[in-house]
Short mmCIF file of C-alpha atoms in Angstrom, two decimals:
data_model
loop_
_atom_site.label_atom_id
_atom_site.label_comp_id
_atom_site.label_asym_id
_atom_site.label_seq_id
_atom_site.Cartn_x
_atom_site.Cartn_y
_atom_site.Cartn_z
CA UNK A 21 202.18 139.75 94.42
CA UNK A 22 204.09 142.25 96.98
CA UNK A 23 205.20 144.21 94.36
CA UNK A 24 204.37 145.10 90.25
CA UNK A 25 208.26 146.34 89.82
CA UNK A 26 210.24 143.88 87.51
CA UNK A 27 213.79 144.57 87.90
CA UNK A 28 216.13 143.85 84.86
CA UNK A 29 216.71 140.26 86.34
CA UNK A 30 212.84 139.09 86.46
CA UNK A 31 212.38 141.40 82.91
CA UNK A 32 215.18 138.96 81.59
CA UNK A 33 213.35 136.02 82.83
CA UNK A 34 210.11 136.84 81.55
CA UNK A 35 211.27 136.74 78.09
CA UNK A 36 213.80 133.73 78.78
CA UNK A 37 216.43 135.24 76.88
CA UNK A 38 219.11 134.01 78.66
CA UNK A 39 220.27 130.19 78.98
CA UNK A 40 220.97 130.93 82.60
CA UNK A 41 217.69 132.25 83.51
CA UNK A 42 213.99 130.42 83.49
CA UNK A 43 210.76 130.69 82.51
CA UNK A 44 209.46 133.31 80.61
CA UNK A 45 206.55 135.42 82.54
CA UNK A 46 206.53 138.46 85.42
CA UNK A 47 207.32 138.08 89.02
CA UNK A 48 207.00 140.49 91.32
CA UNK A 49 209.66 140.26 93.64
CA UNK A 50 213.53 139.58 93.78
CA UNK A 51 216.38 140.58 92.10
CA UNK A 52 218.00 139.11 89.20
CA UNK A 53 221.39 138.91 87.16
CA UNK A 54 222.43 141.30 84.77
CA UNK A 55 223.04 141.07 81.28
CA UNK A 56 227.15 140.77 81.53
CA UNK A 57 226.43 137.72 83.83
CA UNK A 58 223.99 136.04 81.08
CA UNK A 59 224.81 137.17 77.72
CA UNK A 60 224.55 133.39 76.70
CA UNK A 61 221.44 133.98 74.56
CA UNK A 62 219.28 131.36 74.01
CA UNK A 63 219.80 130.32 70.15
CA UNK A 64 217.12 130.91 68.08
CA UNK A 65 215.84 126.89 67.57
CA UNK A 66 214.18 125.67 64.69
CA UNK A 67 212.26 122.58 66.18
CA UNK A 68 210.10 120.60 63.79
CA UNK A 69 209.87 122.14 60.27
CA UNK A 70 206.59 124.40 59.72
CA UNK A 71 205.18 122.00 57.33
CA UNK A 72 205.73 119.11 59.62
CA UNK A 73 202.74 118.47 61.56
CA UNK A 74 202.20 114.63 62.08
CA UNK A 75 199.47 113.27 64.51
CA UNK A 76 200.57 109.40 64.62
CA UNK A 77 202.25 108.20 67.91
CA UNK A 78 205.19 107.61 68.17
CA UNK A 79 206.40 111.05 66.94
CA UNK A 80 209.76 112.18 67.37
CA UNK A 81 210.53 116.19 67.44
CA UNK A 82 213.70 118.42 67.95
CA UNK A 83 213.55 121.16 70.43
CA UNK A 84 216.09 122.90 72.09
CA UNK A 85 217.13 119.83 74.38
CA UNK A 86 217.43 117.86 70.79
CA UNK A 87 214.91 115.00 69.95
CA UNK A 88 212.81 114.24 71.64
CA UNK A 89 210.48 111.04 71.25
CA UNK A 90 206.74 111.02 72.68
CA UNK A 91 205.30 107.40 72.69
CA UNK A 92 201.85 108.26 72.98
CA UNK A 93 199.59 111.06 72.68
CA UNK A 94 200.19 113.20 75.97
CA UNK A 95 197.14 113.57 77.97
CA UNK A 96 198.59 114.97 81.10
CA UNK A 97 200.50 117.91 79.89
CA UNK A 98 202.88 120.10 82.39
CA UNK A 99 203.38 123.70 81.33
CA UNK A 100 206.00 125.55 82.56
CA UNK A 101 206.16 128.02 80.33
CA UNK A 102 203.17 130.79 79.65
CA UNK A 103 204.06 130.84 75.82
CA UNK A 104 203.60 127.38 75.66
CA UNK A 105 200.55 127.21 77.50
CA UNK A 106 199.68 129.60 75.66
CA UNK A 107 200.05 127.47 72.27
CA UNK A 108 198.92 124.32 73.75
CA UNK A 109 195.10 126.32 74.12
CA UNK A 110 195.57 127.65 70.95
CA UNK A 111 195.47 124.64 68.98
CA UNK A 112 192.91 122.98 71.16
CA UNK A 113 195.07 120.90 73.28
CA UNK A 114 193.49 122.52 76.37
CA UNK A 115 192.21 119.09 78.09
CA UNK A 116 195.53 117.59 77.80
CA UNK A 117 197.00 120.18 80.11
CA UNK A 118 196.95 119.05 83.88
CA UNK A 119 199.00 121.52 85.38
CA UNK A 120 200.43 124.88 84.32
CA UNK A 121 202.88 126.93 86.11
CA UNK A 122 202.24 130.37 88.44
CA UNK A 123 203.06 132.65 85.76
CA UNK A 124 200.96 131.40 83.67
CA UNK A 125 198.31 134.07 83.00
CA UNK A 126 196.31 133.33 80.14
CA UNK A 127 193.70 131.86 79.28
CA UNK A 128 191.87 132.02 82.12
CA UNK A 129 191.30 128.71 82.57
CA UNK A 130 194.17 126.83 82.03
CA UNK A 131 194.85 124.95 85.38
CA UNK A 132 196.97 127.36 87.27
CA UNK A 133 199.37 126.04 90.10
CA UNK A 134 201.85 126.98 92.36
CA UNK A 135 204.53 125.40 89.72
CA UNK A 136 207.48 127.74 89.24
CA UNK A 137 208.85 127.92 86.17
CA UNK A 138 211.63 129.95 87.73
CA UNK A 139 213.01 127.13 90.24
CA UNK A 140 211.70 124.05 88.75
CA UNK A 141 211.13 121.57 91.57
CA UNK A 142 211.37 118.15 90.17
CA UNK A 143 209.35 115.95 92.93
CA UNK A 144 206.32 118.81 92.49
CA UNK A 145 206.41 118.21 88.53
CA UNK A 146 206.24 114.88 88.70
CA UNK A 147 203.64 114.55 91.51
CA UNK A 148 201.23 115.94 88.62
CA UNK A 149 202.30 112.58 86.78
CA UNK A 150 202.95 114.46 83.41
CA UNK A 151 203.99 112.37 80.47
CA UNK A 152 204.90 115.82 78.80
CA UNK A 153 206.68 118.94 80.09
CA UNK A 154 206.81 121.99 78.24
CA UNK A 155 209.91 124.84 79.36
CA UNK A 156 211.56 127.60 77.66
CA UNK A 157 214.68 126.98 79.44
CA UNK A 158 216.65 124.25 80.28
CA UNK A 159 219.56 125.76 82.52
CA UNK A 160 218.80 124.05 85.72
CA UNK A 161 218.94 120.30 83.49
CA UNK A 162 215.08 119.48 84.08
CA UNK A 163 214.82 117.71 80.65
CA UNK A 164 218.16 115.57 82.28
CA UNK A 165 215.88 114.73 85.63
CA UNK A 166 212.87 114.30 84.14
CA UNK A 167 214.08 112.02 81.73
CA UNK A 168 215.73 109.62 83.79
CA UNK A 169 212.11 108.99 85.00
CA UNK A 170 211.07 108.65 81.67
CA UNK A 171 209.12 112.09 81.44
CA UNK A 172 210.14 113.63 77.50
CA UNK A 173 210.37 117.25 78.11
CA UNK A 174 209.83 119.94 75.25
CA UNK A 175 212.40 122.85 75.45
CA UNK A 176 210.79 125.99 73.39
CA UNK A 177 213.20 129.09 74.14
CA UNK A 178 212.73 132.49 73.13
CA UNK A 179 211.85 132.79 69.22
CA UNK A 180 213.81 135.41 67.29
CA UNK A 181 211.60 135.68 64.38
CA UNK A 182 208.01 134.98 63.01
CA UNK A 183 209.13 131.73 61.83
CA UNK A 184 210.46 130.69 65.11
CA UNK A 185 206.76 130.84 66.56
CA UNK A 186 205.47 129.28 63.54
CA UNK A 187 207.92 126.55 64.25
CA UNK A 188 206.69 126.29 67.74
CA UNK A 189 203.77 125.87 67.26
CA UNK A 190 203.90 123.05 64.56
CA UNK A 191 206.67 121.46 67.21
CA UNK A 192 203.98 121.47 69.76
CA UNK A 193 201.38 120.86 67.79
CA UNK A 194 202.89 117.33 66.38
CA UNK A 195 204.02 116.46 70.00
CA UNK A 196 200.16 116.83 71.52
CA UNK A 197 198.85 115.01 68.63
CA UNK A 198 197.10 118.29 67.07
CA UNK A 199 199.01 118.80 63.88
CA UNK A 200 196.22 119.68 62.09
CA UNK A 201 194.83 122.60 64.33
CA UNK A 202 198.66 123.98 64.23
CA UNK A 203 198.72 124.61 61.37
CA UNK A 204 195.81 126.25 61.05
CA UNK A 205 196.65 128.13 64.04
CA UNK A 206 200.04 128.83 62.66
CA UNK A 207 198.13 129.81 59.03
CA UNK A 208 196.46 132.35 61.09
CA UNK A 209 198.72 134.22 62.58
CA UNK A 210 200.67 134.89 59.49
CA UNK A 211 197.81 135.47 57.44
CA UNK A 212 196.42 138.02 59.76
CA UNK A 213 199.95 139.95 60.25
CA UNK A 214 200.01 139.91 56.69
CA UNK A 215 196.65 141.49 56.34
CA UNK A 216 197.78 143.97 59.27
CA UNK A 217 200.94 144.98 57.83
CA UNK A 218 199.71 145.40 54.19
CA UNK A 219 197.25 147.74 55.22
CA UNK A 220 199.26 150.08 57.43
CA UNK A 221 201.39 152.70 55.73
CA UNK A 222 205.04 152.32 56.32
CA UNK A 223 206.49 155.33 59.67
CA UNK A 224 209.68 156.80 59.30
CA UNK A 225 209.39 157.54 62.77
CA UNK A 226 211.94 156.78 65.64
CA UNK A 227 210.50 154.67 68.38
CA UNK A 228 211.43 153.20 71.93
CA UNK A 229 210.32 150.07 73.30
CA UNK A 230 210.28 149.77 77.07
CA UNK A 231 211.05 146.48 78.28
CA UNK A 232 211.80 147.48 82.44
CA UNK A 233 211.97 150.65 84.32
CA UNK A 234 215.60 150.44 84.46
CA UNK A 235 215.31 151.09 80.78
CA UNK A 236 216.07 147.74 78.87
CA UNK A 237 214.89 148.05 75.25
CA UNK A 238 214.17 145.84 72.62
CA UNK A 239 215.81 146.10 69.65
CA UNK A 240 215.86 144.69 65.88
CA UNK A 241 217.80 141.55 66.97
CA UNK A 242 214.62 140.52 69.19
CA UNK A 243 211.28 138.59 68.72
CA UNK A 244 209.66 142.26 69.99
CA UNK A 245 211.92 144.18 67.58
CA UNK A 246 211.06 142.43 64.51
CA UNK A 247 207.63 144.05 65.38
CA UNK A 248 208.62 146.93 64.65
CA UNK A 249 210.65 146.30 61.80
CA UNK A 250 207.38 145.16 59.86
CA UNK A 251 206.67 148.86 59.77
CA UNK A 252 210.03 150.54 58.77
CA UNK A 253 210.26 152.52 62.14
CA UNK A 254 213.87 153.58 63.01
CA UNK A 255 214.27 151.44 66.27
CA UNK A 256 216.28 153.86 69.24
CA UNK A 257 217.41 150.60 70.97
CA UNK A 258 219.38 149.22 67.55
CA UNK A 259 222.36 152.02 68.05
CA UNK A 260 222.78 150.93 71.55
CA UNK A 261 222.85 146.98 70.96
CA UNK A 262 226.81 146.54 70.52
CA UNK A 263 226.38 142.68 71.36
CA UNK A 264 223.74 141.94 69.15
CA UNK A 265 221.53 140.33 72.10
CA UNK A 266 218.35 141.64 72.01
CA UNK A 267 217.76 143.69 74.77
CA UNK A 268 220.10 146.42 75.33
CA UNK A 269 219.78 148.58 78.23
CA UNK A 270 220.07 152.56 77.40
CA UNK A 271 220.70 155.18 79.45
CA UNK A 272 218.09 158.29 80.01
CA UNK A 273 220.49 160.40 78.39
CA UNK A 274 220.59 158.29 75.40
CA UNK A 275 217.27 158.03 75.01
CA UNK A 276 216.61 161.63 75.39
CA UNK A 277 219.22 162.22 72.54
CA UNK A 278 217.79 160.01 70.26
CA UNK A 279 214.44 161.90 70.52
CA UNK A 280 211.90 158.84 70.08
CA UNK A 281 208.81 159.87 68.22
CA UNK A 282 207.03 156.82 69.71
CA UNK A 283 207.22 155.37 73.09
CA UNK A 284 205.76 151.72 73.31
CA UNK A 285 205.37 150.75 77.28
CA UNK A 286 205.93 146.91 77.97
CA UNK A 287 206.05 147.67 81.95
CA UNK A 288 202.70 148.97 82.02
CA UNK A 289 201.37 146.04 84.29
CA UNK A 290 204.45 145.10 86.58
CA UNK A 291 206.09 148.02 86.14
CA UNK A 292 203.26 150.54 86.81
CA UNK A 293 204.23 152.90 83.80
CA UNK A 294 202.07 155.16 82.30
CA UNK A 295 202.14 158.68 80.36
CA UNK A 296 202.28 160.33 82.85
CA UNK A 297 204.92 158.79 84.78
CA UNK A 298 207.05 158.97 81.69
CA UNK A 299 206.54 162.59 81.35
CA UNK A 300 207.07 163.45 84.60
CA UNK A 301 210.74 161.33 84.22
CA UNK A 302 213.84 164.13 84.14
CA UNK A 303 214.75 165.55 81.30
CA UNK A 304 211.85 163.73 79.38
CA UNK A 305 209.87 166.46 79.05
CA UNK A 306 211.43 167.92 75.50
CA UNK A 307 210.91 164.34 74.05
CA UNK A 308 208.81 164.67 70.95
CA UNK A 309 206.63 161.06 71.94
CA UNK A 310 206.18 163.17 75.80
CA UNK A 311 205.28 166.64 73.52
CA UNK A 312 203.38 165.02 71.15
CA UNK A 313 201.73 162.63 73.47
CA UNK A 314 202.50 159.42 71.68
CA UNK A 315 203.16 156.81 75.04
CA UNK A 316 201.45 153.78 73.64
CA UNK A 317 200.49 151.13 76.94
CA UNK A 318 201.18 148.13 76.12
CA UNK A 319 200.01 144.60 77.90
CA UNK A 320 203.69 143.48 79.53
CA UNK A 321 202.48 139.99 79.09
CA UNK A 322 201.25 140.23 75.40
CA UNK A 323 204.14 141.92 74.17
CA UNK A 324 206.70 139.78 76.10
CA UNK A 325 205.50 136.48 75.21
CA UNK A 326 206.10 134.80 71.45
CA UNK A 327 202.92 133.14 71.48
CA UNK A 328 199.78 132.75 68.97
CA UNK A 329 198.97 136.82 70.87
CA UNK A 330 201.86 138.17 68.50
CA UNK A 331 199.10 139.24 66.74
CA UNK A 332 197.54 141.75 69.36
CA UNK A 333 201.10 143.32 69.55
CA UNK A 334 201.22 143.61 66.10
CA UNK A 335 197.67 145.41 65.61
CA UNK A 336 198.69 147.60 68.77
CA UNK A 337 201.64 148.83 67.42
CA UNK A 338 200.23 149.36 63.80
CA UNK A 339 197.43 151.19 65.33
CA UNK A 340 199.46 153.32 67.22
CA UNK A 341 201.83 154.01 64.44
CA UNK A 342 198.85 154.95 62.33
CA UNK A 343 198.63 158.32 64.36
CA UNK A 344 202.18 159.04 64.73
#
């Protein structure tokens, strides 16, 4: 990487919100489109039902790119998406996975490559021979290439709720052939934010999420947001999302005016944030979060990502609010 700053456009891609952007991770250079350019939100999808989690070939799924039918259990998976890498290693589908994309941080060892996820190139996918590909977006018509070659690809966009990953994950899970594990997997997860949520005490506190330096937010209407709606938190960014979309971007002003008691930093890692840069921002310094020192880092990756990891943003932010 030249750079850790994510403008708004690579912010915007990370998360995939948009049907005109790709892929779902940080980069660390170029620009990007802005949200009046893309405000074509990627529907929330709800692919195979959470209880459906069959491991007989052929299996037939809907994803955002409609049904999709896999003849045979996929052993040389394509990942172009880190959330769906990330759920493929989850449920033990690891070995299938031949090639993942370069965003694609975590785990360690899932088979990194110099894939983009961003700008697709469809002669580099399909020199991996892949007899599944996994995206988040579908705007540049890969599932339309690769399927005229006979490659099924799996489009998993952006999940607006809990259920959405829970349906992911059961959609992936029945298309690798690892129903079974998914659901556990799947089990998990809400179990555990269950457990997590019961046991923290419910803030009346305002908070801010930062998304980006240039001040995009997440509000109720996102994945991120419903985090902090488990808690009862007043979230700064809802007031300033007039087009219901998700990620709103607010002005320093605003955000000084709405007085957050909590700051949550999601630009930690490609943004460089910290504390102390936030304090030292203009006109931040009355702030009760910058007073009261309450700037919570965040990983950018785990808290941009709606994978099987919801969890660690989940205990994070409970932890954090536990001091407020």
């Amino acid at each position: 990487m030249t750079s850790l700053r994510r403008p708004l456009g690579r912010v915007l891609l990370t998360l995939s919100l948009f049907a005109a952007l790709s892929a779902c991770s940080s980069s660390s250079k170029g620009g990007g489109a802005t949200p009046a350019a893309t405000t074509a939100a990627a529907t929330s999808v709800a692919p195979t039902a959470p209880g459906s989690f069959a491991t007989n070939f052929p299996v037939t799924v809907t994803a955002a790119n409609g049904q999709v039918t896999i003849k045979a259990r996929p052993l040389a998976i394509v990942s172009l998406s880190p959330t769906a890498t990330e759920m493929v290693f989850a449920i033990g589908a690891g070995k299938q996975v031949v090639a993942v994309d370069d965003q694609s941080t975590y785990p360690a060892d899932a088979p990194k490559t110099d894939l983009s996820g961003f700008k697709p190139n469809v002669e580099a996918i399909v020199a991996k021979t892949p007899d599944l590909v996994l995206v988040s977006d579908d705007s540049t018509k890969l599932s339309e290439s690769l399927g005229k070659l006979g490659i099924p690809v799996l489009v998993l966009p952006p999940a607006a709720s809990f259920d959405d990953i829970y349906s992911q994950i059961a959609t992936v899970g029945t298309a690798v052939g690892k129903g079974p594990e998914a659901k556990g997997v799947a089990d998990q997860i809400r179990s555990t934010i269950d457990e997590i949520v019961k046991g923290a005490p419910k803030k009346n506190v305002k908070v801010f999420h930062e998304v980006s330096t240039d001040l995009y937010s997440a509000s109720s209407n996102s994945f991120i947001g419903k985090v902090y709606a488990l808690f009862g938190v007043t979230n700064i960014a809802d007031a300033a999302d007039a087009d219901k979309g998700g990620y709103p971007q607010m002005s320093s002003e605003a955000i000084v005016a709405a007085d957050p008691q909590v700051i949550f930093l999601g630009d930690t890692k490609y943004g460089e944030q910290t504390p102390a840069t936030v304090s030292a921002r203009a006109g931040w310094s009355g702030i009760d979060a910058v007073k009261n020192q309450r700037i919570i880092n965040l990983d950018d990756d785990v808290a941009a990502r709606w994978s099987p990891r919801i969890v660690e943003l989940v205990a994070a932010v409970a932890a954090a609010l536990a001091k407020a």
